[in-house]
XYZ file of C-alpha atoms in Angstrom:
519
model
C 26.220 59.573 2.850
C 26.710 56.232 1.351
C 24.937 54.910 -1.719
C 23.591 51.327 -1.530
C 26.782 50.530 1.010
C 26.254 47.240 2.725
C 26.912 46.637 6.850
C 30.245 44.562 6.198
C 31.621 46.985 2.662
C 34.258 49.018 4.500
C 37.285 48.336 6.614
C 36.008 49.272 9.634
C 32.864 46.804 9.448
C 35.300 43.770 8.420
C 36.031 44.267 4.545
C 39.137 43.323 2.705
C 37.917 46.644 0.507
C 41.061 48.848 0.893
C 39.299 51.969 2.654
C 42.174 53.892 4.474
C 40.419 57.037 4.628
C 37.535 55.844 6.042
C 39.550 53.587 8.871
C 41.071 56.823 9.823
C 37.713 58.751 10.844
C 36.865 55.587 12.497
C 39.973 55.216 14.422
C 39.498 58.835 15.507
C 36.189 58.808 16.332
C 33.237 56.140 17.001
C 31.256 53.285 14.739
C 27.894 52.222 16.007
C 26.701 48.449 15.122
C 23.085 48.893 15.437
C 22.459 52.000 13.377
C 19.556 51.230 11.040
C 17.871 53.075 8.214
C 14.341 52.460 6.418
C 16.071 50.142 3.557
C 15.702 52.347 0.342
C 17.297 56.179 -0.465
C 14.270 58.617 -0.657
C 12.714 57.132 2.813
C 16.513 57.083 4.780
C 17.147 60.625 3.144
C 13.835 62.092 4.521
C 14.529 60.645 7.965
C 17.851 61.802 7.948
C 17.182 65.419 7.253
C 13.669 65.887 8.774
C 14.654 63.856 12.017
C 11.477 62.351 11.810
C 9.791 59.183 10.112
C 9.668 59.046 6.657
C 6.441 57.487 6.659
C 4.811 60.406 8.505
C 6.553 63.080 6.506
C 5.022 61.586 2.977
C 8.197 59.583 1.895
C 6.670 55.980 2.092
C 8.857 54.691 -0.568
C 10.932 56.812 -3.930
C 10.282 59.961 -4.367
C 7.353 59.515 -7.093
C 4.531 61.770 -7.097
C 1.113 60.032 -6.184
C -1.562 62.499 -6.480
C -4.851 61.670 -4.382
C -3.285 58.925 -2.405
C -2.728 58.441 1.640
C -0.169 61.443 2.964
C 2.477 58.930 3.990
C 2.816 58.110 0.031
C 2.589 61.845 -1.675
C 6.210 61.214 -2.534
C 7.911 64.913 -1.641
C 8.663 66.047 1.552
C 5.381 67.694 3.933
C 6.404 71.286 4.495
C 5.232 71.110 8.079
C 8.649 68.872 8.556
C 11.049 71.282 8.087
C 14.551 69.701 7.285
C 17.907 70.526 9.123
C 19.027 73.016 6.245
C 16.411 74.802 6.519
C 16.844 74.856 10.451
C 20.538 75.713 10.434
C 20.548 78.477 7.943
C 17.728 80.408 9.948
C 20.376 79.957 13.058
C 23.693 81.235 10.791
C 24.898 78.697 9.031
C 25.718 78.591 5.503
C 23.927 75.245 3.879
C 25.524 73.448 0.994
C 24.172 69.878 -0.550
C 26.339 67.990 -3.271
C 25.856 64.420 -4.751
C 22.220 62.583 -4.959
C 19.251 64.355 -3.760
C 16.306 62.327 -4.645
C 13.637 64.179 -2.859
C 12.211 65.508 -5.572
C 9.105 63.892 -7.496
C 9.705 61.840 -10.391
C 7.178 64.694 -12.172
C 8.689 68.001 -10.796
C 12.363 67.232 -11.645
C 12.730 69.087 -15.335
C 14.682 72.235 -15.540
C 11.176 73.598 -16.687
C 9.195 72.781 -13.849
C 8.503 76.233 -12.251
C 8.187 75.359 -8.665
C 11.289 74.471 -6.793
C 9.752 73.660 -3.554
C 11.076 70.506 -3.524
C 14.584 71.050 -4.724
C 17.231 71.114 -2.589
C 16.868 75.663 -2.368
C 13.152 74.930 -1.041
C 14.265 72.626 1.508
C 17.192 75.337 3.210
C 20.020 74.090 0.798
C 21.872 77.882 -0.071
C 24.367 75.707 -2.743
C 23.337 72.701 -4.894
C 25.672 70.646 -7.210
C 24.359 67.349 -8.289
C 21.489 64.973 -9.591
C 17.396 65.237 -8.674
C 17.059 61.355 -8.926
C 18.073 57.955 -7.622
C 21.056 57.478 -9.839
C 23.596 58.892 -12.806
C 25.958 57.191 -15.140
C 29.406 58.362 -13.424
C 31.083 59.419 -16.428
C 28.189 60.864 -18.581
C 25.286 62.269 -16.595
C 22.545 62.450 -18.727
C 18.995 62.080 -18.512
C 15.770 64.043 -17.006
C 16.721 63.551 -12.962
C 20.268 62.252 -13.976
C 21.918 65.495 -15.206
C 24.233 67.843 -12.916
C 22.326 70.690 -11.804
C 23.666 73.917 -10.023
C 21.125 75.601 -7.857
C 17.808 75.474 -9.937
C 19.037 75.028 -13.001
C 20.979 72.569 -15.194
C 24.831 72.763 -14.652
C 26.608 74.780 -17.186
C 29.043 71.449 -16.980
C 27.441 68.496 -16.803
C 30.886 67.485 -15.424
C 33.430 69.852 -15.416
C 36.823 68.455 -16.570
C 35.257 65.398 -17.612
C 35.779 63.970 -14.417
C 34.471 60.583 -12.686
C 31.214 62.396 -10.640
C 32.689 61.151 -7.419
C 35.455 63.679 -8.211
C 33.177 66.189 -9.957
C 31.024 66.474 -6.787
C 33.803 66.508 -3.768
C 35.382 69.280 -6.270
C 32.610 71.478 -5.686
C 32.109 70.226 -1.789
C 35.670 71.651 -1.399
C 34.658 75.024 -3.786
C 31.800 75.522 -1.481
C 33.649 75.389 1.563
C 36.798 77.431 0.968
C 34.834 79.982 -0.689
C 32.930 80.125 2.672
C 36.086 80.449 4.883
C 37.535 82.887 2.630
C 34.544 85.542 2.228
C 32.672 85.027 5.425
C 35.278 82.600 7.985
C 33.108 83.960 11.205
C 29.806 81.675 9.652
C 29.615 78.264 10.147
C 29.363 75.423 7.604
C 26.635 72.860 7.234
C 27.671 70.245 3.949
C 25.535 66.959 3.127
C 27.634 65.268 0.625
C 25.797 62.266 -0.702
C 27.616 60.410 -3.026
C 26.279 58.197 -5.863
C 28.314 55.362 -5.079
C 28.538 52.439 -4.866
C 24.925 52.571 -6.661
C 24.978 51.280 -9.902
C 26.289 52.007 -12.878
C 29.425 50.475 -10.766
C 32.088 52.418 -12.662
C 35.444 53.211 -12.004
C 38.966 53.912 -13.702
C 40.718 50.639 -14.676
C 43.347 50.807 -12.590
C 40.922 50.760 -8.842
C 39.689 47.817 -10.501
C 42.738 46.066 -11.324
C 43.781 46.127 -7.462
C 40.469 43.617 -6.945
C 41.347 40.962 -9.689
C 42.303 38.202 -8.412
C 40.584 38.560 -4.983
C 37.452 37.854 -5.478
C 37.688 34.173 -7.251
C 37.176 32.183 -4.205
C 33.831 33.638 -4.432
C 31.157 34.971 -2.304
C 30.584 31.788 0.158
C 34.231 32.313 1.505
C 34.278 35.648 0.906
C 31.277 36.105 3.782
C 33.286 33.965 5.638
C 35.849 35.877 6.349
C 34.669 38.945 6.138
C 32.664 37.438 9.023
C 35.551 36.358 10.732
C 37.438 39.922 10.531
C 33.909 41.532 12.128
C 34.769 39.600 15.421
C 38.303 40.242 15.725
C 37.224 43.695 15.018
C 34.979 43.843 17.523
C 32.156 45.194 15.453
C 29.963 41.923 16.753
C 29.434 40.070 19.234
C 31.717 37.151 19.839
C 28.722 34.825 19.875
C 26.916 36.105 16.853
C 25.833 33.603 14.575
C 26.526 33.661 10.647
C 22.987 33.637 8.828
C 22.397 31.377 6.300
C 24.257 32.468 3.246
C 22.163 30.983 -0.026
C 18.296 30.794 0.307
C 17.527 30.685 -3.661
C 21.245 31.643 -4.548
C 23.399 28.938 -5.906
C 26.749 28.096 -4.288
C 30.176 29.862 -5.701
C 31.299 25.968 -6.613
C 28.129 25.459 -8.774
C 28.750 28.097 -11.045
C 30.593 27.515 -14.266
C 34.124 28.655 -14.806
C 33.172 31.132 -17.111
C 30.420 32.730 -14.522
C 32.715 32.483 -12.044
C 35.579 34.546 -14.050
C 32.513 37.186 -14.874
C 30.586 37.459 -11.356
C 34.795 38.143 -9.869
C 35.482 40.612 -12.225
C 31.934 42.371 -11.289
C 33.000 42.415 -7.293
C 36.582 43.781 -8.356
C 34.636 46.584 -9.698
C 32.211 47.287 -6.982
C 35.109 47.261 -4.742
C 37.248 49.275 -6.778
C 34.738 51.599 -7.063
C 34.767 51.915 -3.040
C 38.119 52.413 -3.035
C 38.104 55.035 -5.423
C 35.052 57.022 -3.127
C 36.965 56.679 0.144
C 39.441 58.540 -1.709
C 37.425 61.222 -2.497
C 36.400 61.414 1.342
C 40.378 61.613 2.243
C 40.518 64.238 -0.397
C 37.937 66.557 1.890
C 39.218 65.961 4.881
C 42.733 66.824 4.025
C 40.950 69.904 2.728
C 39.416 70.238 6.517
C 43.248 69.736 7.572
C 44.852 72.374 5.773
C 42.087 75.160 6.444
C 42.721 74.381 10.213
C 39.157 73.325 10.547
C 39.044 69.457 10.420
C 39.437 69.469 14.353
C 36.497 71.442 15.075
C 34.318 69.638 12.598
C 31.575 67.372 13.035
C 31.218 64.491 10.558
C 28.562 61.764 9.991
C 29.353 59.272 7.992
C 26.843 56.180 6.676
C 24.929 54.479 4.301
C 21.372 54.597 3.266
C 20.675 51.100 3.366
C 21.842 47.847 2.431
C 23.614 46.190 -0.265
C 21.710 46.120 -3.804
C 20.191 42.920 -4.834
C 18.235 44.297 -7.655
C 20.088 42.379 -10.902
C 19.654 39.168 -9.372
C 21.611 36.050 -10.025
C 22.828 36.872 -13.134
C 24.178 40.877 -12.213
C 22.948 43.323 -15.563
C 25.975 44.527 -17.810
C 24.309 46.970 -20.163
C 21.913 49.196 -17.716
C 21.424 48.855 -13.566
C 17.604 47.679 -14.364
C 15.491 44.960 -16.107
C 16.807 41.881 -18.802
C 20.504 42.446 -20.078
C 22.981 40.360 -22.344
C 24.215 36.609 -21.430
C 27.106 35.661 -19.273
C 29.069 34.731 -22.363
C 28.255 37.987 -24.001
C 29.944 39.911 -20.619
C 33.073 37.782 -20.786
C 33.624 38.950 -24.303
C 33.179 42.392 -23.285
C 34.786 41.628 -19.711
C 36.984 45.088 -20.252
C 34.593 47.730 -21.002
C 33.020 46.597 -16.734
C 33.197 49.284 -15.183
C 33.799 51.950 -18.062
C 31.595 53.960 -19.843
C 30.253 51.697 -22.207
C 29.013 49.818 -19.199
C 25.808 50.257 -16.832
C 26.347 47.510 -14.451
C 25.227 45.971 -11.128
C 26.719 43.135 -9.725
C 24.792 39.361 -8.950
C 22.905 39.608 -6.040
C 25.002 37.204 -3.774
C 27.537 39.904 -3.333
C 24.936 41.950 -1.762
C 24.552 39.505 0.905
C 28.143 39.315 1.037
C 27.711 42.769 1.609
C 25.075 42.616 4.613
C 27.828 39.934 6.448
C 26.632 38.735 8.880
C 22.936 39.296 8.588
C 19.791 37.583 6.177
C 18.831 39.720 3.190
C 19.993 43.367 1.620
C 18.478 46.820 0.331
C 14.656 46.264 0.728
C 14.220 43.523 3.476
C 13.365 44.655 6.625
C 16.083 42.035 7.835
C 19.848 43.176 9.156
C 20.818 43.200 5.806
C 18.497 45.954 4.725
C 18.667 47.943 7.095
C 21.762 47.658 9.291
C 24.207 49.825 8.017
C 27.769 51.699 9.242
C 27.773 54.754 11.205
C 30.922 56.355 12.115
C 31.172 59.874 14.061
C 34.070 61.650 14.291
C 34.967 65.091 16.159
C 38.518 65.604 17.389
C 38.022 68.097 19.522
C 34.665 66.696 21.047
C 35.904 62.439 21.262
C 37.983 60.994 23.028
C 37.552 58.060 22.918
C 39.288 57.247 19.633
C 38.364 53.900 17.673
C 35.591 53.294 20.283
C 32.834 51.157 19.353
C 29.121 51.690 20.314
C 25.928 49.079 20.709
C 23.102 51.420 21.449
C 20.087 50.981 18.647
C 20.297 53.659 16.760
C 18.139 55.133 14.000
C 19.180 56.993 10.723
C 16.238 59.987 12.207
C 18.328 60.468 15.399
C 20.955 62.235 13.637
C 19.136 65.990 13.006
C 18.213 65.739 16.619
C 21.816 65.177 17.576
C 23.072 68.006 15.842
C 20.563 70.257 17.667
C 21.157 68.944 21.009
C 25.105 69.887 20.337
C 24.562 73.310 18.522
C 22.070 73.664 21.292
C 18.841 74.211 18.923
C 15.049 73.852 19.335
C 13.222 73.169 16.372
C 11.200 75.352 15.649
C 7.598 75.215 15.682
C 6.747 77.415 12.635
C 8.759 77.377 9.179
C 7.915 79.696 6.695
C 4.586 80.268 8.212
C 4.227 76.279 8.213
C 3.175 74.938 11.980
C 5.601 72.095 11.887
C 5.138 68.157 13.713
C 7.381 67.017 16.120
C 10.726 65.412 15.800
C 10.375 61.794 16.363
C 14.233 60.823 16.497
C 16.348 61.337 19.667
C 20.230 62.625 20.862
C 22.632 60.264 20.729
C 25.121 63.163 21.644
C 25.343 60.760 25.335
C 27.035 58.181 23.364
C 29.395 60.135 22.388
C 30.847 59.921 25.843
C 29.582 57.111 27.663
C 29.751 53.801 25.719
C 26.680 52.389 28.398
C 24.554 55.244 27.649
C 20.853 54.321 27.571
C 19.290 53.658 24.037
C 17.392 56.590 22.351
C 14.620 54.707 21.641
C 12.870 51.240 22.576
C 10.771 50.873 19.925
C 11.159 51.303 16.376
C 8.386 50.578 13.904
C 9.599 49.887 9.810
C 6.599 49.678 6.818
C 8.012 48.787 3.226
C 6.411 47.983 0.313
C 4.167 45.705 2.448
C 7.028 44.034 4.488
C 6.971 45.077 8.117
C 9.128 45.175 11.174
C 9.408 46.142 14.701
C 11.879 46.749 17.275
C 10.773 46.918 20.982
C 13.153 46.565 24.106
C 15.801 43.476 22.659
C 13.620 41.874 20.283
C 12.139 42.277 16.570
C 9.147 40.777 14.913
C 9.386 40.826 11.199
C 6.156 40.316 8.758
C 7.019 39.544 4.740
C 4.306 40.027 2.619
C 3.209 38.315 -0.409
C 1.475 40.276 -3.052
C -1.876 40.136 -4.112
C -2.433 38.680 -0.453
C -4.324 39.851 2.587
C -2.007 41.536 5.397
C -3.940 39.814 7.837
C -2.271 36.228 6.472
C 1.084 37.755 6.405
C 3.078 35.182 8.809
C 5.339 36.562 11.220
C 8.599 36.184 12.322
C 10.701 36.584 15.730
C 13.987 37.031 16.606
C 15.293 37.768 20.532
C 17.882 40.273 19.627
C 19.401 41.477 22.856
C 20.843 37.352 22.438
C 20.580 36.772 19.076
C 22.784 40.039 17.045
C 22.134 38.748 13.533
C 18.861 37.414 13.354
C 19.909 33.931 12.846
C 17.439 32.014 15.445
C 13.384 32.154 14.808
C 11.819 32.267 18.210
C 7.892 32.859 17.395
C 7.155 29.028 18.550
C 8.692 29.178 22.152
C 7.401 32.673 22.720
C 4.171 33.438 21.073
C 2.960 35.695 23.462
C 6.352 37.989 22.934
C 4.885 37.935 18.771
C 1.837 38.547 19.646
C 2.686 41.767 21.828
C 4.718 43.089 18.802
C 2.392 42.266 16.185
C -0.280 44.817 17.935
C 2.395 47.501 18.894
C 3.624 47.378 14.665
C -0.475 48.371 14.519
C -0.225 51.056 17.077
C 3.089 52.603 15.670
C 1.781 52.409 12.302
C -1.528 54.604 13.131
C 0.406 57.022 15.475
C 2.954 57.531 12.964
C 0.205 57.646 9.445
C 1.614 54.888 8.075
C -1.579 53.609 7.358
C -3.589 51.904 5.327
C -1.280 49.835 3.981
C -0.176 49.864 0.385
């Protein structure tokens, strides 16, 4: 799993980001271009290991704690949806998690908190080696959430070698797993490796970044361009999709000044750098796989959680991911120490829409960019059809059911004496086989932070909300996706009957799935 990993960010989905590793699991198995998430990490995480809605398992938005409030914003995990560890190790398997949990409450994630019900070992994971929270510097984890645990407890290495955590964490990934096929090879292996990047702090060695400088000066209007261009001869969209309008309140690459415009590059050369550097991590593990004869016979997801990151805004923040930071001039004079670790940086928010090519928007917007993110499956053994390319809609809480449907797996209806709720995601092990398989689903119902969205049957009605405003006057947008892949063309004028069935369907899927009242 992908951290903050845009639609268009890797080779296969059009970028110029060198990604070898990650072209070769997608020439060997399949990438889906309507796979879709819930915008933010704790909400995609809980969907993808509960198969079920995030809203109706209490993971509305991050994993803070909200005592007294509605269920679908308690911020932890409901014990009556059990996750796929916990599923998989009552059925054999050995469970390991390494990388970014964040699943645990903002309050319970001290070494001295006694309960560990929502750490990773109370939700079926056997082995643990990472971070409770949304993010760690990549050099020097540090922090209450941010340190390196192991198991329950904090790591006796924060980071063993003093290695870049991308390294530290597919280290122990590969620890986990030989140790497994050396003690006990007859027991099968279940690993969620959820990496921190490319999250900020964007940091990397110097020389990933050095491959990026010079690329990224014709800036991000031509960048989307043809990054745009490379998704059709790719194949990844449609022929006649439409490039979304690339600015809104984002200025132009040709009205910055030269100095921003040296700065904002050498930010990008770093974010892609540091992409670079994770796909090489993922080669690392699968040439693992290789040698220990098992990559054939192994199932791998992989994806992001949601789009690119906007959150720094124009300017991008040198000094910490988060809130006010030093001037543009100040970051050219310290130009070098991007990317290091006397840096905390996120890039300037127009990269993230490069990032979300070719839709409107990034991490947070219930738009493409937000929520449309890669998904590639690979399984020698299983596909055949290598490099294939699939258009069903798929969503991020299909993929636990897909694993049962191919270990052949009920979920259970009782976990540790908790009666559990039904899975609300669906197989997409057809697709595996039959590019014109059926969608799972027709409808599809997203709630964040008071922006709302629904899919039903081809089209999507999308509702932005404006704080301190009544729902009720939230205006309402429509897009006829079966024709329209990006979201490019508003259609609520010449079918307002089509908005008005979605608008009361968004109401029905929001009370059948708790997500009400709204917050």
């Amino acid at each position: 799993l992908l951290d903050d990993v845009g639609f268009a960010d890797l080779g296969p989905y059009g970028s110029e980001i060198s990604t070898p590793s990650i072209d070769k699991l997608a020439n060997e198995g399949i990438r889906y271009n309507r796979f879709e998430t819930r915008a933010i990490c704790s909400p995609t995480r809980a969907a993808l290991l509960t198969g079920r809605n995030n809203q109706s398992v209490g993971m509305m938005d991050l994993a803070r704690a909200n005592p007294g409030g509605p269920a679908h914003t308690q911020g932890y995990i409901n014990p009556a949806a059990g996750t796929i560890a916990q599923i998989l190790q009552a059925n054999g398997y050995r469970t390991s998690v390494v990388g970014k949990w964040h699943l645990t409450p903002n309050t319970e994630q001290e070494d001295s908190f006694t309960s560990r019900e929502n750490w990773p070992s109370g939700k079926g994971f056997q082995n643990f080696y990472g971070w409770l929270s949304g993010w760690t510097d990549q050099y020097n984890p540090s922090g209450t959430g941010r340190e390196m645990m192991e198991g329950d407890h904090l790591a006796n290495e924060t980071n063993p070698g003093g290695n870049h955590v991308s390294e530290a964490i597919v280290d122990r990934a590969i620890d986990y797993l030989r140790e497994g096929f050396e003690n006990a090879p007859e027991q099968p292996e279940f690993l969620y490796l959820a990496f921190g990047a490319a999250h900020a702090p964007i940091q990397v060695p110097q020389s990933y970044i050095d491959t990026y400088i010079g690329v990224y000066e014709k800036g991000w209007d031509k960048l989307r361009e043809e990054r745009f261009v490379r998704q059709k001869q790719l194949g990844i969209i449609p022929m006649n999709a439409v490039l979304t309008e690339g600015h809104e309140d984002d200025p132009t690459w040709k009205d910055l000044t030269p100095v921003e415009q040296t700065v904002y590059a050498r930010f990008m050369a770093t974010y892609a750098g540091f992409i670079e550097h994770t796909d090489e991590q993922i080669g690392r593990l699968v040439e693992f796989l290789k040698e220990a004869g098992q990559y054939d016979n192994t199932l791998i997801f992989l994806m992001s959680d949601n789009g690119a990151a906007p959150e720094a805004g124009v300017d991008g923040n040198f000094t910490r991911p988060y809130g006010r930071d030093i001037s543009v001039e100040e970051m050219l004079y310290r130009l070098e120490d991007l990317g290091t670790e006397r840096s905390s940086a996120l890039y300037q928010r127009p990269w993230a829409r490069v990032g979300g090519t070719p839709f409107k928007k990034y991490k947070l917007w219930p738009f493409g960019g937000g929520v449309r993110d890669p998904l590639i499956i690979t399984w020698p053994d299983e596909i055949s059809d290598k490099g294939g390319i699939r258009t069903q809609f798929v969503e991020v809480m299909d993929i636990t059911p897909t694993v049962l449907d191919i270990l052949d797996i009920e979920a259970p209806d009782e976990i540790s004496g908790v009666e559990q709720m039904e899975l609300h995601g669906a197989s997409i092990l057809r697709t595996f086989k039959d590019p014109e398989a059926p969608d799972p689903r027709s409808t599809q119902f997203f709630c964040m932070r008071g922006n709302r969205a629904i899919y039903h049957k081809g089209w999507k009605a999308v509702a932005i909300h404006k704080r301190g405003t009544d729902f009720e006057s939230d205006p309402w947008e429509l897009y006829h996706t079966e024709q329209d892949f990006s979201e490019a063309i508003e259609v609520s004028e010449k079918y307002p009957d089509k908005l008005k069935e979605l608008k009361e369907l968004w109401w029905s899927e929001a009370e059948k799935y708790g997500s009400l009242p709204l917050e």
